[in-house]
mmCIF file of C-alpha atoms and ligand atoms in Angstrom:
data_model
loop_
_atom_site.group_PDB
_atom_site.id
_atom_site.type_symbol
_atom_site.label_atom_id
_atom_site.label_comp_id
_atom_site.label_asym_id
_atom_site.label_seq_id
_atom_site.Cartn_x
_atom_site.Cartn_y
_atom_site.Cartn_z
ATOM 1 C CA MET O 1 0.005 -0.915 28.023
ATOM 2 C CA ILE O 2 -0.562 -3.039 30.511
ATOM 3 C CA ILE O 3 3.188 -4.776 32.064
ATOM 4 C CA VAL O 4 3.201 -8.376 33.490
ATOM 5 C CA MET O 5 5.489 -9.030 36.404
ATOM 6 C CA GLY O 6 5.954 -12.581 37.869
ATOM 7 C CA ARG O 7 4.660 -13.717 41.170
ATOM 8 C CA GLU O 8 8.187 -12.912 42.304
ATOM 9 C CA VAL O 9 7.706 -9.574 41.517
ATOM 10 C CA THR O 10 9.099 -6.993 44.798
ATOM 11 C CA ASP O 11 7.039 -3.758 45.353
ATOM 12 C CA GLY O 12 10.746 -2.169 44.585
ATOM 13 C CA GLN O 13 10.125 -3.388 40.998
ATOM 14 C CA VAL O 14 6.711 -2.028 40.559
ATOM 15 C CA GLY O 15 7.499 1.058 42.185
ATOM 16 C CA THR O 16 9.493 1.263 39.120
ATOM 17 C CA VAL O 17 7.291 0.938 36.323
ATOM 18 C CA VAL O 18 4.950 3.215 37.955
ATOM 19 C CA LYS O 19 7.371 5.402 38.254
ATOM 20 C CA LYS O 20 8.533 5.201 34.409
ATOM 21 C CA LEU O 21 5.024 5.611 32.858
ATOM 22 C CA GLU O 22 4.554 8.499 35.731
ATOM 23 C CA SER O 23 8.118 10.457 34.249
ATOM 24 C CA ALA O 24 6.169 9.647 31.051
ATOM 25 C CA GLY O 25 2.836 11.625 32.009
ATOM 26 C CA LEU O 26 1.058 8.860 32.619
ATOM 27 C CA LYS O 27 -1.088 7.160 35.767
ATOM 28 C CA ALA O 28 -0.549 3.245 37.159
ATOM 29 C CA ASN O 29 -3.524 0.947 37.768
ATOM 30 C CA ILE O 30 -1.889 -1.726 40.245
ATOM 31 C CA SER O 31 -3.381 -5.469 40.379
ATOM 32 C CA ARG O 32 -2.255 -7.784 42.241
ATOM 33 C CA GLY O 33 -3.232 -11.908 41.658
ATOM 34 C CA ILE O 34 -2.047 -14.538 43.230
ATOM 35 C CA GLU O 35 0.527 -15.691 39.948
ATOM 36 C CA ARG O 36 0.502 -12.578 38.744
ATOM 37 C CA THR O 37 0.616 -8.771 39.005
ATOM 38 C CA VAL O 38 -0.509 -6.662 35.774
ATOM 39 C CA ILE O 39 -0.178 -3.081 35.890
ATOM 40 C CA GLY O 40 -2.588 -0.702 33.792
ATOM 41 C CA ALA O 41 -0.722 2.286 32.001
ATOM 42 C CA ILE O 42 -3.828 5.457 31.571
ATOM 43 C CA GLY O 43 -3.199 8.092 29.243
ATOM 44 C CA ASP O 44 -1.663 8.459 26.342
ATOM 45 C CA GLU O 45 -0.038 5.512 25.472
ATOM 46 C CA SER O 46 1.345 6.324 21.949
ATOM 47 C CA ARG O 47 5.103 7.453 23.175
ATOM 48 C CA LEU O 48 4.929 4.315 25.158
ATOM 49 C CA ASP O 49 6.937 1.384 23.256
ATOM 50 C CA ALA O 50 7.381 -2.027 25.228
ATOM 51 C CA ASP O 51 10.250 -2.382 25.718
ATOM 52 C CA MET O 52 10.891 0.553 28.409
ATOM 53 C CA PHE O 53 9.527 -2.514 30.013
ATOM 54 C CA THR O 54 9.968 -5.767 29.387
ATOM 55 C CA SER O 55 14.248 -4.715 29.813
ATOM 56 C CA LEU O 56 12.970 -3.271 34.012
ATOM 57 C CA PRO O 57 13.612 -6.468 36.836
ATOM 58 C CA GLY O 58 10.040 -8.431 37.050
ATOM 59 C CA VAL O 59 8.781 -7.748 34.089
ATOM 60 C CA GLU O 60 7.164 -10.344 32.238
ATOM 61 C CA SER O 61 5.550 -8.555 28.893
ATOM 62 C CA ALA O 62 4.318 -5.122 28.278
ATOM 63 C CA MET O 63 1.962 -4.866 25.750
ATOM 64 C CA HIS O 64 -0.186 -1.963 23.825
ATOM 65 C CA ILE O 65 -4.149 -1.847 24.007
ATOM 66 C CA ALA O 66 -4.396 0.482 22.026
ATOM 67 C CA LYS O 67 -4.009 0.269 18.396
ATOM 68 C CA GLN O 68 -0.841 1.772 17.209
ATOM 69 C CA TYR O 69 -2.330 2.945 13.773
ATOM 70 C CA LYS O 70 -4.685 6.170 15.329
ATOM 71 C CA ILE O 71 -5.737 8.142 11.929
ATOM 72 C CA VAL O 72 -5.510 5.814 9.913
ATOM 73 C CA SER O 73 -7.699 2.599 11.665
ATOM 74 C CA ARG O 74 -11.706 2.896 11.691
ATOM 75 C CA GLU O 75 -11.983 3.293 14.703
ATOM 76 C CA SER O 76 -11.280 6.709 14.343
ATOM 77 C CA HIS O 77 -13.008 7.171 11.148
ATOM 78 C CA LYS O 78 -16.216 5.177 10.521
ATOM 79 C CA GLU O 79 -17.001 6.489 7.119
ATOM 80 C CA ASN O 80 -15.383 4.654 4.190
ATOM 81 C CA THR O 81 -12.966 7.151 2.962
ATOM 82 C CA ILE O 82 -12.704 7.990 -0.909
ATOM 83 C CA VAL O 83 -9.785 9.401 -2.432
ATOM 84 C CA ASP O 84 -9.959 11.810 -4.883
ATOM 85 C CA ILE O 85 -7.697 11.301 -7.828
ATOM 86 C CA ALA O 86 -7.590 15.314 -9.944
ATOM 87 C CA GLY O 87 -11.769 14.560 -9.356
ATOM 88 C CA LEU O 88 -12.154 10.245 -9.829
ATOM 89 C CA LYS O 89 -13.504 9.347 -6.792
ATOM 90 C CA LEU O 90 -11.553 5.136 -5.529
ATOM 91 C CA GLY O 91 -13.020 4.004 -2.568
ATOM 92 C CA GLY O 92 -16.921 5.085 -3.167
ATOM 93 C CA ASN O 93 -19.296 2.724 -5.172
ATOM 94 C CA GLN O 94 -17.619 3.015 -8.261
ATOM 95 C CA ILE O 95 -14.553 0.139 -8.880
ATOM 96 C CA GLN O 96 -11.558 1.961 -10.992
ATOM 97 C CA ILE O 97 -9.402 -0.313 -12.082
ATOM 98 C CA ILE O 98 -5.779 1.356 -13.391
ATOM 99 C CA ALA O 99 -4.265 -0.586 -15.811
ATOM 100 C CA GLY O 100 -1.133 -0.055 -18.536
ATOM 101 C CA PRO O 101 2.301 -1.364 -18.694
ATOM 102 C CA CYS O 102 4.865 -1.801 -16.331
ATOM 103 C CA SER O 103 7.336 -0.103 -16.864
ATOM 104 C CA VAL O 104 7.326 3.193 -19.486
ATOM 105 C CA GLU O 105 9.962 2.100 -22.390
ATOM 106 C CA THR O 106 9.002 4.989 -25.260
ATOM 107 C CA GLN O 107 6.613 7.113 -26.536
ATOM 108 C CA GLU O 108 4.930 5.077 -29.363
ATOM 109 C CA GLN O 109 4.513 2.642 -26.370
ATOM 110 C CA MET O 110 2.346 4.951 -23.830
ATOM 111 C CA ASP O 111 0.585 6.501 -26.116
ATOM 112 C CA LEU O 112 -0.594 3.521 -27.618
ATOM 113 C CA ALA O 113 -0.971 1.831 -23.591
ATOM 114 C CA ALA O 114 -2.619 4.877 -22.975
ATOM 115 C CA GLN O 115 -5.502 4.506 -26.576
ATOM 116 C CA PHE O 116 -6.020 1.173 -25.419
ATOM 117 C CA THR O 117 -6.254 2.055 -21.263
ATOM 118 C CA HIS O 118 -8.786 4.449 -22.446
ATOM 119 C CA GLU O 119 -10.239 1.892 -24.756
ATOM 120 C CA ALA O 120 -10.410 -0.776 -22.335
ATOM 121 C CA GLY O 121 -12.969 1.440 -20.239
ATOM 122 C CA CYS O 122 -10.317 2.057 -17.957
ATOM 123 C CA ARG O 123 -10.300 6.068 -16.200
ATOM 124 C CA LEU O 124 -6.503 5.787 -14.199
ATOM 125 C CA MET O 125 -3.476 4.699 -16.029
ATOM 126 C CA ARG O 126 -0.143 3.248 -14.480
ATOM 127 C CA GLY O 127 2.985 2.877 -16.381
ATOM 128 C CA GLY O 128 6.771 3.249 -14.007
ATOM 129 C CA ALA O 129 9.399 5.929 -14.916
ATOM 130 C CA PHE O 130 12.027 4.691 -11.778
ATOM 131 C CA LYS O 131 11.953 0.626 -11.965
ATOM 132 C CA PRO O 132 12.688 -0.953 -8.620
ATOM 133 C CA ARG O 133 14.105 -4.088 -10.383
ATOM 134 C CA THR O 134 16.552 -6.659 -8.453
ATOM 135 C CA SER O 135 19.632 -6.815 -10.320
ATOM 136 C CA PRO O 136 21.319 -3.864 -10.833
ATOM 137 C CA TYR O 137 22.090 -4.568 -14.799
ATOM 138 C CA ALA O 138 18.376 -5.020 -15.314
ATOM 139 C CA PHE O 139 16.722 -1.870 -17.029
ATOM 140 C CA GLN O 140 16.838 0.741 -14.750
ATOM 141 C CA GLY O 141 13.758 2.541 -15.952
ATOM 142 C CA LYS O 142 13.448 6.227 -19.125
ATOM 143 C CA GLY O 143 13.796 8.030 -15.460
ATOM 144 C CA VAL O 144 12.491 11.894 -16.007
ATOM 145 C CA GLU O 145 12.470 11.690 -19.284
ATOM 146 C CA GLY O 146 9.469 8.737 -19.172
ATOM 147 C CA LEU O 147 7.339 10.709 -17.160
ATOM 148 C CA ASP O 148 7.005 13.849 -19.450
ATOM 149 C CA MET O 149 5.953 10.766 -22.232
ATOM 150 C CA PHE O 150 3.622 9.175 -19.853
ATOM 151 C CA ARG O 151 2.261 12.464 -19.321
ATOM 152 C CA LYS O 152 1.727 13.340 -23.136
ATOM 153 C CA ALA O 153 0.758 9.835 -23.902
ATOM 154 C CA ALA O 154 -1.985 9.918 -20.744
ATOM 155 C CA SER O 155 -2.932 13.675 -21.831
ATOM 156 C CA ARG O 156 -4.658 12.953 -24.786
ATOM 157 C CA TYR O 157 -7.625 10.373 -23.170
ATOM 158 C CA LYS O 158 -7.255 13.045 -19.834
ATOM 159 C CA LEU O 159 -5.937 9.977 -17.758
ATOM 160 C CA PRO O 160 -4.926 10.436 -14.273
ATOM 161 C CA ILE O 161 -1.699 8.957 -14.193
ATOM 162 C CA VAL O 162 0.010 6.096 -11.944
ATOM 163 C CA THR O 163 4.030 6.168 -10.704
ATOM 164 C CA GLU O 164 6.560 4.570 -8.710
ATOM 165 C CA LEU O 165 8.648 6.684 -6.464
ATOM 166 C CA MET O 166 11.725 5.443 -4.742
ATOM 167 C CA ASP O 167 13.463 8.096 -4.368
ATOM 168 C CA VAL O 168 13.477 11.670 -2.484
ATOM 169 C CA ARG O 169 14.998 13.149 -4.692
ATOM 170 C CA GLN O 170 12.500 12.410 -7.407
ATOM 171 C CA ILE O 171 9.742 14.740 -5.573
ATOM 172 C CA ASP O 172 10.752 17.500 -7.921
ATOM 173 C CA ALA O 173 10.371 16.086 -11.091
ATOM 174 C CA PHE O 174 7.058 14.399 -9.958
ATOM 175 C CA LEU O 175 5.365 17.567 -8.403
ATOM 176 C CA GLU O 176 6.680 19.219 -11.861
ATOM 177 C CA TYR O 177 5.388 16.581 -14.142
ATOM 178 C CA ASP O 178 1.829 16.337 -11.669
ATOM 179 C CA VAL O 179 1.488 13.237 -10.915
ATOM 180 C CA ASP O 180 -1.404 12.341 -9.681
ATOM 181 C CA VAL O 181 -1.035 9.621 -8.360
ATOM 182 C CA ILE O 182 2.308 8.182 -5.982
ATOM 183 C CA GLN O 183 2.646 5.042 -5.558
ATOM 184 C CA ILE O 184 5.393 3.528 -2.943
ATOM 185 C CA GLY O 185 6.155 -0.261 -4.324
ATOM 186 C CA THR O 186 6.568 -3.194 -2.346
ATOM 187 C CA ARG O 187 10.710 -2.928 -2.069
ATOM 188 C CA ASN O 188 9.608 0.945 0.076
ATOM 189 C CA MET O 189 7.120 0.093 2.115
ATOM 190 C CA GLN O 190 9.217 0.271 5.440
ATOM 191 C CA ASN O 191 11.147 3.547 4.013
ATOM 192 C CA PHE O 192 9.491 5.576 6.902
ATOM 193 C CA ASP O 193 11.650 8.784 5.334
ATOM 194 C CA LEU O 194 10.803 8.067 2.117
ATOM 195 C CA LEU O 195 6.754 7.920 3.845
ATOM 196 C CA LYS O 196 7.176 10.964 5.986
ATOM 197 C CA GLU O 197 8.027 13.125 2.631
ATOM 198 C CA VAL O 198 5.262 11.634 1.133
ATOM 199 C CA GLY O 199 3.524 12.584 3.570
ATOM 200 C CA ARG O 200 3.765 16.650 3.771
ATOM 201 C CA LEU O 201 2.565 16.640 -0.078
ATOM 202 C CA ASN O 202 -0.725 17.034 -1.124
ATOM 203 C CA LYS O 203 -0.649 14.062 -3.572
ATOM 204 C CA PRO O 204 -3.197 10.662 -3.894
ATOM 205 C CA VAL O 205 -0.629 7.445 -2.514
ATOM 206 C CA ILE O 206 -0.909 3.348 -3.499
ATOM 207 C CA LEU O 207 1.465 2.181 -0.520
ATOM 208 C CA LYS O 208 2.094 -1.271 -1.880
ATOM 209 C CA ARG O 209 2.464 -4.026 0.717
ATOM 210 C CA GLY O 210 5.396 -5.069 1.885
ATOM 211 C CA MET O 211 6.379 -8.603 0.656
ATOM 212 C CA SER O 212 7.152 -10.087 3.611
ATOM 213 C CA ALA O 213 4.684 -7.464 5.766
ATOM 214 C CA THR O 214 2.413 -8.485 8.283
ATOM 215 C CA ILE O 215 -1.436 -6.269 7.967
ATOM 216 C CA SER O 216 -0.522 -4.102 10.678
ATOM 217 C CA GLU O 217 2.917 -2.732 9.625
ATOM 218 C CA TRP O 218 2.025 -2.217 7.123
ATOM 219 C CA LEU O 219 -1.230 0.136 8.522
ATOM 220 C CA MET O 220 1.185 1.539 10.085
ATOM 221 C CA SER O 221 3.039 2.496 7.013
ATOM 222 C CA ALA O 222 0.101 3.797 6.310
ATOM 223 C CA GLU O 223 0.137 6.066 9.765
ATOM 224 C CA TYR O 224 3.983 7.903 9.117
ATOM 225 C CA ILE O 225 2.313 9.150 5.814
ATOM 226 C CA ALA O 226 -1.321 9.759 7.033
ATOM 227 C CA ALA O 227 1.153 11.152 10.342
ATOM 228 C CA GLY O 228 2.229 14.440 7.868
ATOM 229 C CA GLY O 229 -0.906 15.012 7.606
ATOM 230 C CA ASN O 230 -0.998 13.158 3.719
ATOM 231 C CA HIS O 231 -5.404 11.716 4.326
ATOM 232 C CA ASN O 232 -5.006 10.396 0.371
ATOM 233 C CA ILE O 233 -4.537 6.918 1.160
ATOM 234 C CA ILE O 234 -4.815 4.135 -0.894
ATOM 235 C CA PHE O 235 -3.231 0.448 -0.047
ATOM 236 C CA CYS O 236 -2.636 -2.667 -2.373
ATOM 237 C CA GLU O 237 -2.265 -6.101 -2.155
ATOM 238 C CA ARG O 238 0.641 -7.605 -4.440
ATOM 239 C CA GLY O 239 0.949 -10.581 -3.299
ATOM 240 C CA ILE O 240 2.867 -12.082 -0.200
ATOM 241 C CA ARG O 241 6.093 -14.224 -0.659
ATOM 242 C CA THR O 242 5.507 -17.629 0.817
ATOM 243 C CA PHE O 243 7.290 -21.146 0.395
ATOM 244 C CA GLU O 244 5.494 -21.757 -2.474
ATOM 245 C CA THR O 245 7.377 -21.645 -5.516
ATOM 246 C CA ALA O 246 4.778 -21.919 -8.914
ATOM 247 C CA TYR O 247 3.627 -18.585 -8.465
ATOM 248 C CA ARG O 248 5.531 -14.938 -8.134
ATOM 249 C CA ASN O 249 3.373 -14.593 -4.839
ATOM 250 C CA VAL O 250 0.417 -15.394 -3.477
ATOM 251 C CA LEU O 251 -2.228 -13.366 -3.345
ATOM 252 C CA ASP O 252 -3.411 -12.950 0.130
ATOM 253 C CA VAL O 253 -7.484 -11.248 -0.635
ATOM 254 C CA THR O 254 -8.177 -12.635 2.750
ATOM 255 C CA ALA O 255 -6.277 -8.693 3.279
ATOM 256 C CA ILE O 256 -8.284 -7.033 1.717
ATOM 257 C CA PRO O 257 -11.860 -7.646 4.314
ATOM 258 C CA MET O 258 -9.129 -7.433 7.377
ATOM 259 C CA LEU O 259 -7.804 -4.295 6.439
ATOM 260 C CA LYS O 260 -12.198 -3.200 5.613
ATOM 261 C CA LYS O 261 -12.418 -3.552 8.933
ATOM 262 C CA GLU O 262 -9.316 -1.895 10.533
ATOM 263 C CA THR O 263 -8.766 1.167 8.275
ATOM 264 C CA HIS O 264 -11.428 3.463 6.684
ATOM 265 C CA LEU O 265 -8.996 4.064 3.584
ATOM 266 C CA PRO O 266 -9.644 2.130 0.514
ATOM 267 C CA VAL O 267 -7.881 -0.837 -0.530
ATOM 268 C CA ILE O 268 -7.033 -2.034 -4.362
ATOM 269 C CA VAL O 269 -5.404 -5.570 -5.704
ATOM 270 C CA ASP O 270 -2.463 -5.739 -7.897
ATOM 271 C CA PRO O 271 -2.846 -8.907 -9.146
ATOM 272 C CA SER O 272 -0.406 -8.927 -12.249
ATOM 273 C CA HIS O 273 2.414 -8.747 -9.102
ATOM 274 C CA ALA O 274 0.716 -11.152 -8.012
ATOM 275 C CA GLY O 275 0.387 -14.922 -10.302
ATOM 276 C CA GLY O 276 2.672 -13.196 -12.736
ATOM 277 C CA LYS O 277 1.594 -14.607 -15.300
ATOM 278 C CA ALA O 278 -1.291 -13.081 -17.734
ATOM 279 C CA TRP O 279 -2.859 -15.830 -17.969
ATOM 280 C CA MET O 280 -3.972 -15.849 -13.981
ATOM 281 C CA VAL O 281 -4.924 -12.087 -13.840
ATOM 282 C CA ALA O 282 -8.232 -12.942 -15.207
ATOM 283 C CA ALA O 283 -9.084 -15.652 -12.370
ATOM 284 C CA LEU O 284 -6.755 -13.304 -9.770
ATOM 285 C CA SER O 285 -9.038 -9.367 -10.258
ATOM 286 C CA GLN O 286 -12.303 -11.706 -10.490
ATOM 287 C CA ALA O 287 -11.754 -13.052 -6.659
ATOM 288 C CA ALA O 288 -10.314 -9.304 -5.212
ATOM 289 C CA ILE O 289 -13.960 -7.543 -6.787
ATOM 290 C CA ALA O 290 -15.699 -10.659 -5.659
ATOM 291 C CA ALA O 291 -13.917 -9.951 -2.017
ATOM 292 C CA GLY O 292 -15.074 -5.693 -2.409
ATOM 293 C CA ALA O 293 -11.703 -5.202 -3.558
ATOM 294 C CA ASP O 294 -11.646 -1.049 -4.609
ATOM 295 C CA GLY O 295 -10.247 -1.169 -8.050
ATOM 296 C CA LEU O 296 -7.455 -2.858 -9.538
ATOM 297 C CA LEU O 297 -3.366 -2.113 -10.486
ATOM 298 C CA VAL O 298 -3.682 -4.573 -14.398
ATOM 299 C CA GLU O 299 -0.313 -4.383 -16.306
ATOM 300 C CA MET O 300 -1.185 -4.411 -19.799
ATOM 301 C CA HIS O 301 1.740 -3.847 -22.629
ATOM 302 C CA PRO O 302 0.255 -3.107 -26.254
ATOM 303 C CA SER O 303 2.976 -6.055 -27.503
ATOM 304 C CA PRO O 304 3.862 -8.040 -24.270
ATOM 305 C CA CYS O 305 6.107 -10.099 -25.631
ATOM 306 C CA ASP O 306 8.017 -6.945 -26.058
ATOM 307 C CA ALA O 307 7.650 -5.025 -22.842
ATOM 308 C CA TRP O 308 11.349 -4.650 -21.020
ATOM 309 C CA CYS O 309 10.132 -5.545 -18.163
ATOM 310 C CA ASP O 310 7.309 -7.576 -17.208
ATOM 311 C CA ALA O 311 6.170 -9.329 -19.861
ATOM 312 C CA ASP O 312 5.512 -12.727 -18.640
ATOM 313 C CA GLN O 313 2.337 -10.753 -16.148
ATOM 314 C CA ALA O 314 1.179 -8.229 -19.122
ATOM 315 C CA LEU O 315 -1.755 -8.450 -20.752
ATOM 316 C CA THR O 316 -2.366 -7.896 -24.098
ATOM 317 C CA PRO O 317 -5.546 -4.588 -24.744
ATOM 318 C CA GLU O 318 -7.849 -7.405 -26.165
ATOM 319 C CA GLU O 319 -7.332 -9.342 -22.209
ATOM 320 C CA LEU O 320 -7.421 -6.108 -20.941
ATOM 321 C CA LYS O 321 -10.784 -5.087 -22.764
ATOM 322 C CA LYS O 322 -12.379 -8.435 -22.241
ATOM 323 C CA LEU O 323 -11.556 -8.868 -18.166
ATOM 324 C CA MET O 324 -13.378 -5.443 -17.688
ATOM 325 C CA VAL O 325 -16.329 -7.327 -19.490
ATOM 326 C CA THR O 326 -16.248 -9.866 -16.813
ATOM 327 C CA LEU O 327 -14.822 -7.373 -14.011
ATOM 328 C CA GLY O 328 -18.204 -5.912 -15.098
ATOM 329 C CA ALA O 329 -20.450 -8.727 -14.378
ATOM 330 C CA ILE O 330 -19.122 -8.781 -10.680
ATOM 331 C CA ALA O 331 -18.782 -5.795 -9.669
ATOM 332 C CA GLY O 332 -22.782 -6.023 -10.734
ATOM 333 C CA ALA O 333 -22.927 -8.708 -8.221
ATOM 334 C CA VAL O 334 -21.934 -7.127 -5.518
ATOM 335 C CA GLY O 335 -23.522 -4.236 -5.254
ATOM 336 C CA ARG O 336 -20.689 -2.164 -6.979
ATOM 337 C CA THR O 337 -20.359 -0.158 -10.417
ATOM 338 C CA LEU O 338 -17.568 -0.357 -12.972
HETATM 339 C C1 LIG P 401 5.086 -2.271 -9.945
HETATM 340 O O1 LIG P 401 3.418 -2.147 -9.988
HETATM 341 O O2 LIG P 401 5.538 -1.900 -11.100
HETATM 342 C C2 LIG P 401 5.981 -2.420 -9.211
HETATM 343 C C3 LIG P 401 7.337 -3.036 -9.345
HETATM 344 O O3 LIG P 401 5.510 -3.326 -8.200
HETATM 345 P P1 LIG P 401 5.706 -4.244 -6.710
HETATM 346 O O4 LIG P 401 6.156 -3.079 -5.795
HETATM 347 O O5 LIG P 401 4.391 -4.603 -6.089
HETATM 348 O O6 LIG P 401 6.810 -5.146 -6.748
HETATM 349 MN MN1 LIG P 402 6.180 -5.335 -13.124
#
């Protein structure tokens, strides 16, 4: 961390900063210039906070120079991390497409969805049993019964299951049904207690980007999970909220190369919640794979117009099949397989 002090700074004020650094176990390197005095903190600055210093007299600003996210950073781990999901690899050369309905509705719907996911060539399945809905009067998900339906449907095709965890009280049920990948939704990206609990589990986690979260906030959230010992984290870009109202969210394609540079962990994209319209899903999916995403999380419903949730953005089984063919070609063009 460096602490910048103004032109009029006194020796006493510099002394106070130095004392504060020393009491945190660090040393100070003081550099006196004509315009400014700059104090460099030497040692482990992870426990320092900028506002420990900005509130002191004479201090103009304080900033970290080392990255706050350590475990998830590319600096700490040069090679790409490949997350193992029930024997399937995500983050390696092979791209993984996770498909399935927004929400678990009925056993029949899930059985059909599993069949179509498998027939399209996807190796993992999604489906929400606990749904974060904007309105408390909207369908909230089938809950534990939904996990049961999901597990039964997916087992027939040996598809690992991806489903959203909204609350720590649901963890026991997730373990009982042996959920393969825990999804943390956009609305919970900064639910730090939830992240800490997930960090204690030995399960892969898909961490969706908060709808207005910066890259660094997102990385810090991943660090919460990693700090608990669970390093099986997959970032999922799902569109951010901007001034634009013509579509649900703006897919931040730029986030893909940025994250790839900053972290060794896999990055996937959810084109369905980004565009919010089924007709946009193919274009956004293609852009994501071309930009280096390790996979996709796509909504597909056996009969989209009957979907209980996010009907507008669900692909039909035929559209998913077609998309997989196109994605195969793009994957090949960027030196990967599907
Ligand atoms: C979902 O994937 O079903 C979902 C609710 O997504 P998000 O958290 O990105 O809105
Ligand atoms: Mn949805």
